[in-house]
mmCIF file of C-alpha atoms in Angstrom:
data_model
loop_
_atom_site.group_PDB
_atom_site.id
_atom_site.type_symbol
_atom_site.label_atom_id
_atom_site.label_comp_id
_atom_site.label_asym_id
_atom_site.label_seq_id
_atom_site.Cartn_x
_atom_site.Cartn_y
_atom_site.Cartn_z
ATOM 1 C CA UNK E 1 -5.550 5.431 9.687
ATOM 2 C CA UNK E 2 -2.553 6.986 7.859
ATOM 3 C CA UNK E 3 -2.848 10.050 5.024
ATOM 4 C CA UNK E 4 0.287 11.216 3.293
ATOM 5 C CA UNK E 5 1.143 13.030 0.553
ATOM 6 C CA UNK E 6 2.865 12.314 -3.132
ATOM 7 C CA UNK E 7 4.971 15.255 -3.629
ATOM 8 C CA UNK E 8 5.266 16.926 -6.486
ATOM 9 C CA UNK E 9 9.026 15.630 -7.855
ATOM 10 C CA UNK E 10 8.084 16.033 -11.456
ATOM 11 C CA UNK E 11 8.709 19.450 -13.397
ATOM 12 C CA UNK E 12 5.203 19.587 -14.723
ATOM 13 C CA UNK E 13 4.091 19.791 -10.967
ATOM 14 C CA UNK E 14 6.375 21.967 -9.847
ATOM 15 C CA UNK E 15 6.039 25.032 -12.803
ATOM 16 C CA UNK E 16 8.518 26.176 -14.916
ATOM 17 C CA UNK E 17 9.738 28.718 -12.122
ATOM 18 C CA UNK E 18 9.644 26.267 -9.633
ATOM 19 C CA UNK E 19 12.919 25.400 -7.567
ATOM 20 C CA UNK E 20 12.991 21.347 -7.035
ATOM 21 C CA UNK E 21 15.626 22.242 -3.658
ATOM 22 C CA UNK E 22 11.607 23.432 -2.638
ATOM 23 C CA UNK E 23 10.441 20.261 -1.920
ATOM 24 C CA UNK E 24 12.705 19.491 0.943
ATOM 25 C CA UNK E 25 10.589 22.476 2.777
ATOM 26 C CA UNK E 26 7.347 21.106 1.244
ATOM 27 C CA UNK E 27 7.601 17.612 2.816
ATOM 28 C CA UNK E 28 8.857 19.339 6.484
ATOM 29 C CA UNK E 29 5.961 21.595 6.031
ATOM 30 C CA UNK E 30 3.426 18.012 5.289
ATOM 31 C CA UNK E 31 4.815 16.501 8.465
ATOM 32 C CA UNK E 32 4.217 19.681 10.397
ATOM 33 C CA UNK E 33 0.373 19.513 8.909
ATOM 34 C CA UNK E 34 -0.202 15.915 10.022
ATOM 35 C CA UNK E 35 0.135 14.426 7.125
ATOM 36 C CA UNK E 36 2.001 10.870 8.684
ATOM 37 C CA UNK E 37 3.785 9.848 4.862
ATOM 38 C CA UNK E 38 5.731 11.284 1.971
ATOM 39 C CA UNK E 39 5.221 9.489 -1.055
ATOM 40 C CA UNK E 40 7.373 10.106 -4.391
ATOM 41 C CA UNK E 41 6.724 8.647 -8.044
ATOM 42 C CA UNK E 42 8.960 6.664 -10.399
ATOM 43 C CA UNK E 43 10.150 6.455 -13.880
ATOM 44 C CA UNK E 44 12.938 5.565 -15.777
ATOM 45 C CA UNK E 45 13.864 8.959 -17.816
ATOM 46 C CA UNK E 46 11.797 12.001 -17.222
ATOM 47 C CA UNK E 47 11.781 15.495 -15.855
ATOM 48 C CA UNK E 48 11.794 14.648 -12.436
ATOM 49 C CA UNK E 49 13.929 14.162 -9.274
ATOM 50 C CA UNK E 50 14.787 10.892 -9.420
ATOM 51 C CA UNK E 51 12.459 8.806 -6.415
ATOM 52 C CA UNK E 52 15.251 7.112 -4.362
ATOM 53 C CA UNK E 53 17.182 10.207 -4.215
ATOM 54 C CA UNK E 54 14.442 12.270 -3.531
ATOM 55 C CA UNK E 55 13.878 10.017 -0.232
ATOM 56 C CA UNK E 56 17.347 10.084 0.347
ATOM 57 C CA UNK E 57 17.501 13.388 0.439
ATOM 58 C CA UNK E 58 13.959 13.698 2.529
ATOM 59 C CA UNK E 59 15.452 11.474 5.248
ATOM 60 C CA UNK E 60 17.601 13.629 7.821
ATOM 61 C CA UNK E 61 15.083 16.366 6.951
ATOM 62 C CA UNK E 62 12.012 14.776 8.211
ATOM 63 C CA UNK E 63 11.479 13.039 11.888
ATOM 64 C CA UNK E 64 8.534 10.432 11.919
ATOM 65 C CA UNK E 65 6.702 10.540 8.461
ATOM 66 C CA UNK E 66 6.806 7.051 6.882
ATOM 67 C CA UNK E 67 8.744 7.977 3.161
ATOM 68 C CA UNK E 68 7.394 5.560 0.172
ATOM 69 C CA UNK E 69 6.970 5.127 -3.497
ATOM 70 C CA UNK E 70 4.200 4.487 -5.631
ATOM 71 C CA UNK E 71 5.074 2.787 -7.175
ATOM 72 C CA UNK E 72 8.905 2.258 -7.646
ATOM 73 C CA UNK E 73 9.838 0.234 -10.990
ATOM 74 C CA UNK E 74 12.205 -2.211 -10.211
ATOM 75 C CA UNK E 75 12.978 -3.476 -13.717
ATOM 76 C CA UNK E 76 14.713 -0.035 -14.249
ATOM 77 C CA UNK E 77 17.814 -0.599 -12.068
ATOM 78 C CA UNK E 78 19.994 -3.638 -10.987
ATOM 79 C CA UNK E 79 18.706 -5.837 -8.501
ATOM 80 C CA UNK E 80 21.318 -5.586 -6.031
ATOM 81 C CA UNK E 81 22.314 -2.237 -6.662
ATOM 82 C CA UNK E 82 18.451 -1.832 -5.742
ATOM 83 C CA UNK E 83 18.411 -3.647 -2.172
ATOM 84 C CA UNK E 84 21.205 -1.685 -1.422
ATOM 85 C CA UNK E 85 19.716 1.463 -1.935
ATOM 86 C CA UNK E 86 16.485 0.544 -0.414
ATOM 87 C CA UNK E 87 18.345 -0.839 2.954
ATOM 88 C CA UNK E 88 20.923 2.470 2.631
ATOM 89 C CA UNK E 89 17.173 4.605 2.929
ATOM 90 C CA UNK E 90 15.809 2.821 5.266
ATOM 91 C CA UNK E 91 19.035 3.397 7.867
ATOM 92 C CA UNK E 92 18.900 7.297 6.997
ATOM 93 C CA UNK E 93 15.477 7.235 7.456
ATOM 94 C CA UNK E 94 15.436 5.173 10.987
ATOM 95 C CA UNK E 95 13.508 2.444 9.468
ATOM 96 C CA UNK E 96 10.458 4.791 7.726
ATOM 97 C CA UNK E 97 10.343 3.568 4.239
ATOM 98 C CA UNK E 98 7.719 1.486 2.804
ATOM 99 C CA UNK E 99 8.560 0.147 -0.821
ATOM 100 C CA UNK E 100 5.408 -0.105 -2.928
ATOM 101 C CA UNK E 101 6.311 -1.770 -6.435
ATOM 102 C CA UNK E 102 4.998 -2.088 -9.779
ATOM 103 C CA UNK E 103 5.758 -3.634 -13.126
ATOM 104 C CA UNK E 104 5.186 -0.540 -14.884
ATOM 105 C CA UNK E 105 1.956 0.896 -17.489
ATOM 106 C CA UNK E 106 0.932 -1.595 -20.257
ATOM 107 C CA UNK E 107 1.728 -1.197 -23.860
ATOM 108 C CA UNK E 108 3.219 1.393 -25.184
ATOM 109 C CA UNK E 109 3.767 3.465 -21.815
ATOM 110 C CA UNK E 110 5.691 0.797 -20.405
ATOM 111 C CA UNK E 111 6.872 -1.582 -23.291
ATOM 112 C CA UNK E 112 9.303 1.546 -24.304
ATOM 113 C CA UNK E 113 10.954 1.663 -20.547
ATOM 114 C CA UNK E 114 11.806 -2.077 -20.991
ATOM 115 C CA UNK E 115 13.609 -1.258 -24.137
ATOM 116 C CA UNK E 116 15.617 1.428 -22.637
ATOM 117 C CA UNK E 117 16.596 -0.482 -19.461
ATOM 118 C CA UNK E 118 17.677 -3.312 -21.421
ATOM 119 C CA UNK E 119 15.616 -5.989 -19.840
ATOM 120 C CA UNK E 120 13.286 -8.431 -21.643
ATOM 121 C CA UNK E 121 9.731 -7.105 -21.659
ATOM 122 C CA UNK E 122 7.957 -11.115 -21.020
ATOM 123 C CA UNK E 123 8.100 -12.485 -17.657
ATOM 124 C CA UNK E 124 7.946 -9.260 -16.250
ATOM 125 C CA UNK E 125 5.493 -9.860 -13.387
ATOM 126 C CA UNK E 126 7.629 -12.913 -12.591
ATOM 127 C CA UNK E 127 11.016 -10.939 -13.043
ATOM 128 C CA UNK E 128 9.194 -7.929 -10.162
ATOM 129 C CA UNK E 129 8.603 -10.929 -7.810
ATOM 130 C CA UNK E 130 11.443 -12.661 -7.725
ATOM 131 C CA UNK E 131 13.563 -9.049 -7.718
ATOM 132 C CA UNK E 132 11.364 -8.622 -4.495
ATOM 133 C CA UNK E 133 12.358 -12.225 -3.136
ATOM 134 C CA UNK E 134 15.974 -11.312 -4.241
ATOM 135 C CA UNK E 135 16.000 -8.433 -1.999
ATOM 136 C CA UNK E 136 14.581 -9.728 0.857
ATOM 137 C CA UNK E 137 16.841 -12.654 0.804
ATOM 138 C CA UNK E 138 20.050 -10.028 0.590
ATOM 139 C CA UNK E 139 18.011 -8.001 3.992
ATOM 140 C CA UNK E 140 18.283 -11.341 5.695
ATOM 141 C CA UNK E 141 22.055 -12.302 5.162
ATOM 142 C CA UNK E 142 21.868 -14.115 1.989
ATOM 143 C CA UNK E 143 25.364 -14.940 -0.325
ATOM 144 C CA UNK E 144 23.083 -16.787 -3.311
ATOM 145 C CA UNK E 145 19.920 -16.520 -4.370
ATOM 146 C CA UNK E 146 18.239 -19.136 -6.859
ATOM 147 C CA UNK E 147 15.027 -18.161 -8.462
ATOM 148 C CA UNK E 148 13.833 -19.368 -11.808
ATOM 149 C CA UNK E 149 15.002 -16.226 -13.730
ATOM 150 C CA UNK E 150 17.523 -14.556 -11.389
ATOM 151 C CA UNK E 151 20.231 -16.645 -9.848
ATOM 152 C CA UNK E 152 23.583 -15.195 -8.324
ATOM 153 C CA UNK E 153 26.054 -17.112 -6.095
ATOM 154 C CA UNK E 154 29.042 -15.910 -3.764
ATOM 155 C CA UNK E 155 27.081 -12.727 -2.801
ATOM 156 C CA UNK E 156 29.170 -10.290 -0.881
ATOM 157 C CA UNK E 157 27.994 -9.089 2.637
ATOM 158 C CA UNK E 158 24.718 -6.403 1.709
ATOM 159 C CA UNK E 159 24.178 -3.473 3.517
ATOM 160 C CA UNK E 160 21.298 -4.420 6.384
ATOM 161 C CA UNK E 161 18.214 -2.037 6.708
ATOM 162 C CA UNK E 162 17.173 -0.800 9.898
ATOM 163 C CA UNK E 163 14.511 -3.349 10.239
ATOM 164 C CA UNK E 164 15.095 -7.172 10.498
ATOM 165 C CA UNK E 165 13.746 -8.256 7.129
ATOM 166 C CA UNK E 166 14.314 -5.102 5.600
ATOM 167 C CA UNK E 167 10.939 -2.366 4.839
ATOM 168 C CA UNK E 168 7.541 -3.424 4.087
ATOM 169 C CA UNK E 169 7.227 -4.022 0.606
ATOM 170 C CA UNK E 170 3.780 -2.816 -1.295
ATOM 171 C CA UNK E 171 2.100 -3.669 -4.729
ATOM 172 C CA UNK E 172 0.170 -1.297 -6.750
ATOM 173 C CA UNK E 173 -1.984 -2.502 -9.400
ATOM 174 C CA UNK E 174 -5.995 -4.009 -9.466
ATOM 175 C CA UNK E 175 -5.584 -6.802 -12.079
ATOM 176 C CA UNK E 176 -7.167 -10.064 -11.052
ATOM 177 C CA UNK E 177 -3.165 -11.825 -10.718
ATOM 178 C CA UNK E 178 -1.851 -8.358 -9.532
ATOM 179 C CA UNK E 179 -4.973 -9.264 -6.045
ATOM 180 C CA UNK E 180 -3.392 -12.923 -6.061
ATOM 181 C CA UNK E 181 -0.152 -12.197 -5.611
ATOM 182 C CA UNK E 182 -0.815 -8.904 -3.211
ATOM 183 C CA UNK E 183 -2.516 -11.680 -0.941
ATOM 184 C CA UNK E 184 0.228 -14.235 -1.345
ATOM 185 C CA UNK E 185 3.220 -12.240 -1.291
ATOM 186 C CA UNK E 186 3.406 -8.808 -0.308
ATOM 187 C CA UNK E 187 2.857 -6.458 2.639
ATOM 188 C CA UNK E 188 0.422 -3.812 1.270
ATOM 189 C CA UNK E 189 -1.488 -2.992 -1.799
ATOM 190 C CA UNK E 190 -1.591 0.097 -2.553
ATOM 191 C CA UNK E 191 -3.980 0.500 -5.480
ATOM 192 C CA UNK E 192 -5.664 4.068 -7.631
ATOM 193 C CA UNK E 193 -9.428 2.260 -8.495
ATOM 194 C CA UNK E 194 -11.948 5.440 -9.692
ATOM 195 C CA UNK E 195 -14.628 3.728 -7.810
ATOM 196 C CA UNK E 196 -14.601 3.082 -4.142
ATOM 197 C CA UNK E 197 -16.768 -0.323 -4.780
ATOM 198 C CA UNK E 198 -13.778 -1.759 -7.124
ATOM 199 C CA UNK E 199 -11.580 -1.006 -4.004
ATOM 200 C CA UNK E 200 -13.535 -2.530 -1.709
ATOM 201 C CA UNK E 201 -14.051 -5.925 -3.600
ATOM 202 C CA UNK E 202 -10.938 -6.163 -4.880
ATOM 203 C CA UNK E 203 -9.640 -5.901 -0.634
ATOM 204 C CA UNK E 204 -11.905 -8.733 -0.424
ATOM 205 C CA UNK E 205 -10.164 -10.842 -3.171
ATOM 206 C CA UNK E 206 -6.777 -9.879 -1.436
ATOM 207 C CA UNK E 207 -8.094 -10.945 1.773
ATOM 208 C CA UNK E 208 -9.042 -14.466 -0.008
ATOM 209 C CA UNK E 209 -5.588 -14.918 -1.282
ATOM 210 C CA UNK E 210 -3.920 -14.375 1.772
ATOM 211 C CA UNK E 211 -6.106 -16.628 3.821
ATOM 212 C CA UNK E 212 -5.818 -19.206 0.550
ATOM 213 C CA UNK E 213 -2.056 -18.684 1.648
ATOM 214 C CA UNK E 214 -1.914 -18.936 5.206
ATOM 215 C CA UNK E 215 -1.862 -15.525 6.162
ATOM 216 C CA UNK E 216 -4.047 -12.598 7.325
ATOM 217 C CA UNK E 217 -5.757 -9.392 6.344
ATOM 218 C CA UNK E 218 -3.790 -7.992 9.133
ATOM 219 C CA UNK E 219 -0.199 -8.566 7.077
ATOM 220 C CA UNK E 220 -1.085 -6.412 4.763
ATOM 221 C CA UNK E 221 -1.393 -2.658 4.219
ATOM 222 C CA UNK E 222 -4.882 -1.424 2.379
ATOM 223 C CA UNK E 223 -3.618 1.806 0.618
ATOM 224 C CA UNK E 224 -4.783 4.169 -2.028
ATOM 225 C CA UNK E 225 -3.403 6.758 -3.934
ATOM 226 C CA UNK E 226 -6.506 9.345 -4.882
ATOM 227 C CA UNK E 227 -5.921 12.597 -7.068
ATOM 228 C CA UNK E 228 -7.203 15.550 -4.928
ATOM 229 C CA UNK E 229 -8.049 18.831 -5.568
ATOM 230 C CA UNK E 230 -9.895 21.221 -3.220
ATOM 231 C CA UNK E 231 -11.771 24.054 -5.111
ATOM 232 C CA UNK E 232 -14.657 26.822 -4.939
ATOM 233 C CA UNK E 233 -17.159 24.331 -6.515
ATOM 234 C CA UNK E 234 -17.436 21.134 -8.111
ATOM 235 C CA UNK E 235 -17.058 22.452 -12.232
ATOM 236 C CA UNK E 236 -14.131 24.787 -10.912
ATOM 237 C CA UNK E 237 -12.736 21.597 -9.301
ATOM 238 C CA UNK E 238 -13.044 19.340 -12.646
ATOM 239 C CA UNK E 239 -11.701 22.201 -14.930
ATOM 240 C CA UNK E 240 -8.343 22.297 -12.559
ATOM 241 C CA UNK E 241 -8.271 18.494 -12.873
ATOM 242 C CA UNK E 242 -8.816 18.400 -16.709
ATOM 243 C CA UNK E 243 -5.453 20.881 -17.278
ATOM 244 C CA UNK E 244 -3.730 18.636 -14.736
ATOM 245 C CA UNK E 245 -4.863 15.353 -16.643
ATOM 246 C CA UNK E 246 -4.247 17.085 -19.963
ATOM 247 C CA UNK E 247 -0.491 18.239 -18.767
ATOM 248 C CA UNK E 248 0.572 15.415 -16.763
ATOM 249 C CA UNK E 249 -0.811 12.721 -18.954
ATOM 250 C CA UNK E 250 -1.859 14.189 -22.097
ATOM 251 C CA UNK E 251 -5.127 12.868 -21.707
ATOM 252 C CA UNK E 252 -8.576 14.768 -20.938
ATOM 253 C CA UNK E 253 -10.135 14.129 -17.600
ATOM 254 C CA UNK E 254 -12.958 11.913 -19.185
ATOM 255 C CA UNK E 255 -10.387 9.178 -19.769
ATOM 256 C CA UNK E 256 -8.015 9.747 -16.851
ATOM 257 C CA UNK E 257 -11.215 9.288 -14.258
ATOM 258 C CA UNK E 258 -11.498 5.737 -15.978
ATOM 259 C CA UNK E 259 -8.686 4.750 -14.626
ATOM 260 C CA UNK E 260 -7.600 6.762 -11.475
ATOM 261 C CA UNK E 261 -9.197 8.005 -8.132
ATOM 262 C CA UNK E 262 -9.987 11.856 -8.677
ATOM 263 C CA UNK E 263 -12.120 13.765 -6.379
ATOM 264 C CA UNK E 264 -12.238 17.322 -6.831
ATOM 265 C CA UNK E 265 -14.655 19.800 -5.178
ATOM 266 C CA UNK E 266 -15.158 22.203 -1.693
ATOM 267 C CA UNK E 267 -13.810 20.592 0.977
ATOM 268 C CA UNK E 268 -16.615 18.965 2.340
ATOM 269 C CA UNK E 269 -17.113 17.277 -0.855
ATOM 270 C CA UNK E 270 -13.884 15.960 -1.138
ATOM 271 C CA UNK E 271 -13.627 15.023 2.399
ATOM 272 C CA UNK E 272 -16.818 12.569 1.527
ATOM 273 C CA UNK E 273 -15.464 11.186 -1.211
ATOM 274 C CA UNK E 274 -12.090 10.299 0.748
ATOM 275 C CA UNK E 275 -14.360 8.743 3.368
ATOM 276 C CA UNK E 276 -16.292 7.073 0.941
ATOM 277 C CA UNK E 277 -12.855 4.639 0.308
ATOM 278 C CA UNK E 278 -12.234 4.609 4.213
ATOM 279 C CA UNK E 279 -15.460 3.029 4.634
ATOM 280 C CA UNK E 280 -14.184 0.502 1.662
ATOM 281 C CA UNK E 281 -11.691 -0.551 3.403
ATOM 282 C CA UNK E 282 -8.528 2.269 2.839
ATOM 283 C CA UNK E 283 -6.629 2.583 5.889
ATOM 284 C CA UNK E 284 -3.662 4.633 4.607
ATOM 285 C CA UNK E 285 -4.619 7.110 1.992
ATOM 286 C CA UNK E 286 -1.652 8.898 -0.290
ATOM 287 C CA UNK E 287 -2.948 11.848 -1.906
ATOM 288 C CA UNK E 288 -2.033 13.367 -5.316
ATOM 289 C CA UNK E 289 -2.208 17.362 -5.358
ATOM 290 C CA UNK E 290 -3.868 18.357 -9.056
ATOM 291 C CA UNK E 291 -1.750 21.416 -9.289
ATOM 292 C CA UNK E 292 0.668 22.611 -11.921
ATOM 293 C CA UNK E 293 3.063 24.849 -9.688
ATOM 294 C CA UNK E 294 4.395 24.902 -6.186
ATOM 295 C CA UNK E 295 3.051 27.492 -5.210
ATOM 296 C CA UNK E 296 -0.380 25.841 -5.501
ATOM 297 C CA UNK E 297 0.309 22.692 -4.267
ATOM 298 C CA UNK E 298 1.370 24.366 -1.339
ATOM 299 C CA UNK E 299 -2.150 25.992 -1.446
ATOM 300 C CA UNK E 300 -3.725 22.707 -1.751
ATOM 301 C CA UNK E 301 -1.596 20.708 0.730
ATOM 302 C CA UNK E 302 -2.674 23.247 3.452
ATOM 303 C CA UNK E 303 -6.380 22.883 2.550
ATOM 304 C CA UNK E 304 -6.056 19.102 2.443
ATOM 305 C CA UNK E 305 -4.466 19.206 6.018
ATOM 306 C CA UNK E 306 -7.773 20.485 7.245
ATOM 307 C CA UNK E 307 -9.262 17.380 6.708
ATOM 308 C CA UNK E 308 -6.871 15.108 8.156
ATOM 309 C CA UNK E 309 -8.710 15.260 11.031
ATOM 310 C CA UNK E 310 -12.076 14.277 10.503
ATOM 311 C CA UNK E 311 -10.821 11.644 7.564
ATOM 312 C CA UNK E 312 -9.174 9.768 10.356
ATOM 313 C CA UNK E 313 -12.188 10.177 12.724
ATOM 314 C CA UNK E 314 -14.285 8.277 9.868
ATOM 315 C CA UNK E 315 -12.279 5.040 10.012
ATOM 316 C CA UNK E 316 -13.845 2.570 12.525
ATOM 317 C CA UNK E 317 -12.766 1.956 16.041
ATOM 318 C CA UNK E 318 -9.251 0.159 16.026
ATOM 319 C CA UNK E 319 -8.291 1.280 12.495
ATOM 320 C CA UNK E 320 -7.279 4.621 13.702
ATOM 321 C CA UNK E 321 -3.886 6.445 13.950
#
């Protein structure tokens, strides 16, 4: 039973007085708490520390944290130049990164990023796997690679990750084909359904894939990423949320909670709720801080670290850390 932490890497979370050089210290400070991951976000042109760098940078700095992203975009950047990056992490890091992937936001959050990266908006889901497939095949010693949209020949000699095979490599998303080809193809899921119940059947239709495909739930990662925020009470808790959903999104809380995991509350409200997707099936939790500075997401990191504990304790026998 795993619980990290996506840090803060955009400026919106970090306050307009806030130094970015800060979050090497914050993720040290997360390991020293327990927390056993450091997650970091993705996007093709924002304010915010760009997510491969980030890890890059979190690497020598950190000793045994796994370091992830959720989700990275793959579409933004070459292919290559991607598995190269990803294998030059996972050497710096010792072989701690996970890669969780995604094909970015629907409509016009995503459509837009497509534009700007210069690559063809259909086929998309097709174009993520076969950029996955691509990069496994370059981890294992491949010189061509022949997919149905992606084909390269002559490949010079890639960098090799730390691992044989090259890091585990995650989906995010809950769509019926995004379940399908979590089962078939991938090594995690790592999801953000507002109700525990949609997490826990849409495990089960991963499980069905895989077995449809020859493999087991054990190949695959169950993850979440769930929006936290510890408060004084329950309103207090929402309130913080609803400026954090209104900032980071531009969207009140009422339609952020449709679509993401937020729990907000005292502590041993939110520490129910977290348990609430253990007992769903979550066996490596990746928590969002709803803060707007870093001086309170150091405030809530420190108050989430107190339930580490007992989260863990609530998995069943065999699933623990």
């Amino acid at each position: 039973m795993d619980i990290g932490v996506l840090l803060p890497t955009s400026t919106a979370q970090w306050g307009a007085d806030g130094d970015p050089r800060e979050l090497i210290a914050f993720g040290r400070r997360a390991e020293d708490l327990g927390f056993s991951s450091l997650f970091v976000n993705d996007s093709l042109i924002s304010p915010r520390i760009e997510a491969l760098t980030m890890l890059a940078a979190l690497a020598p700095a950190t000793q045994a944290v796994t370091l992830g992203t959720a989700a990275l975009l793959p579409f933004l950047r070459r292919p290559v130049q991607v598995a190269q990056s990803l294998a030059s992490v996972d050497l710096l890091s010792g072989g701690r990164l996970v890669v969780t992937v995604g094909a970015g936001f629907p409509g016009r959050f995503g459509r837009p990023l497509y534009a700007l990266s210069e690559v063809p908006w259909p086929h998309r889901f097709a174009r993520l796997d076969e950029t996955v497939a691509l990069w496994r095949a370059l981890w294992n010693g491949a010189d061509s690679f022949h997919g149905d949209l992606i084909r390269l020949t002559g490949i010079p000699p890639a960098t090799a990750p730390s691992r044989p095979g090259g890091p585990p490599v995650w989906l995010g998303g809950a769509t019926p084909a995004a379940l399908d080809r979590t089962g078939r193809l991938y090594d995690g899921w790592l999801p953000y359904p507002p109700d525990p119940a949609d997490y826990a059947s849409g495990l089960r239709a991963v499980h069905r894939a895989a077995a449809d495909a020859g493999r087991t739930a054990g190949d695959i990662t169950p993850a979440l990423v769930v929006t936290v925020r510890v408060d004084e009470d329950v309103p207090g808790g929402r309130r913080a949320l609803d400026d954090y959903a209104r900032t980071v999104y531009g969207m009140p809380l009422e339609e952020l909670e449709k679509i993401q995991a937020l729990v907000a509350g005292p502590a041993d409200h939110v520490r129910h709720q977290l348990e609430r997707y253990v007992a769903a099936g979550a066996r490596h939790l990746v928590v969002r801080l709803a803060t707007l500075d870093l001086h309170s997401q150091r405030d809530q990191l420190e108050r989430v670290a107190e339930l580490i504990p007992a989260v863990r304790a609530s998995a069943p026998r065999g699933a623990r850390a």
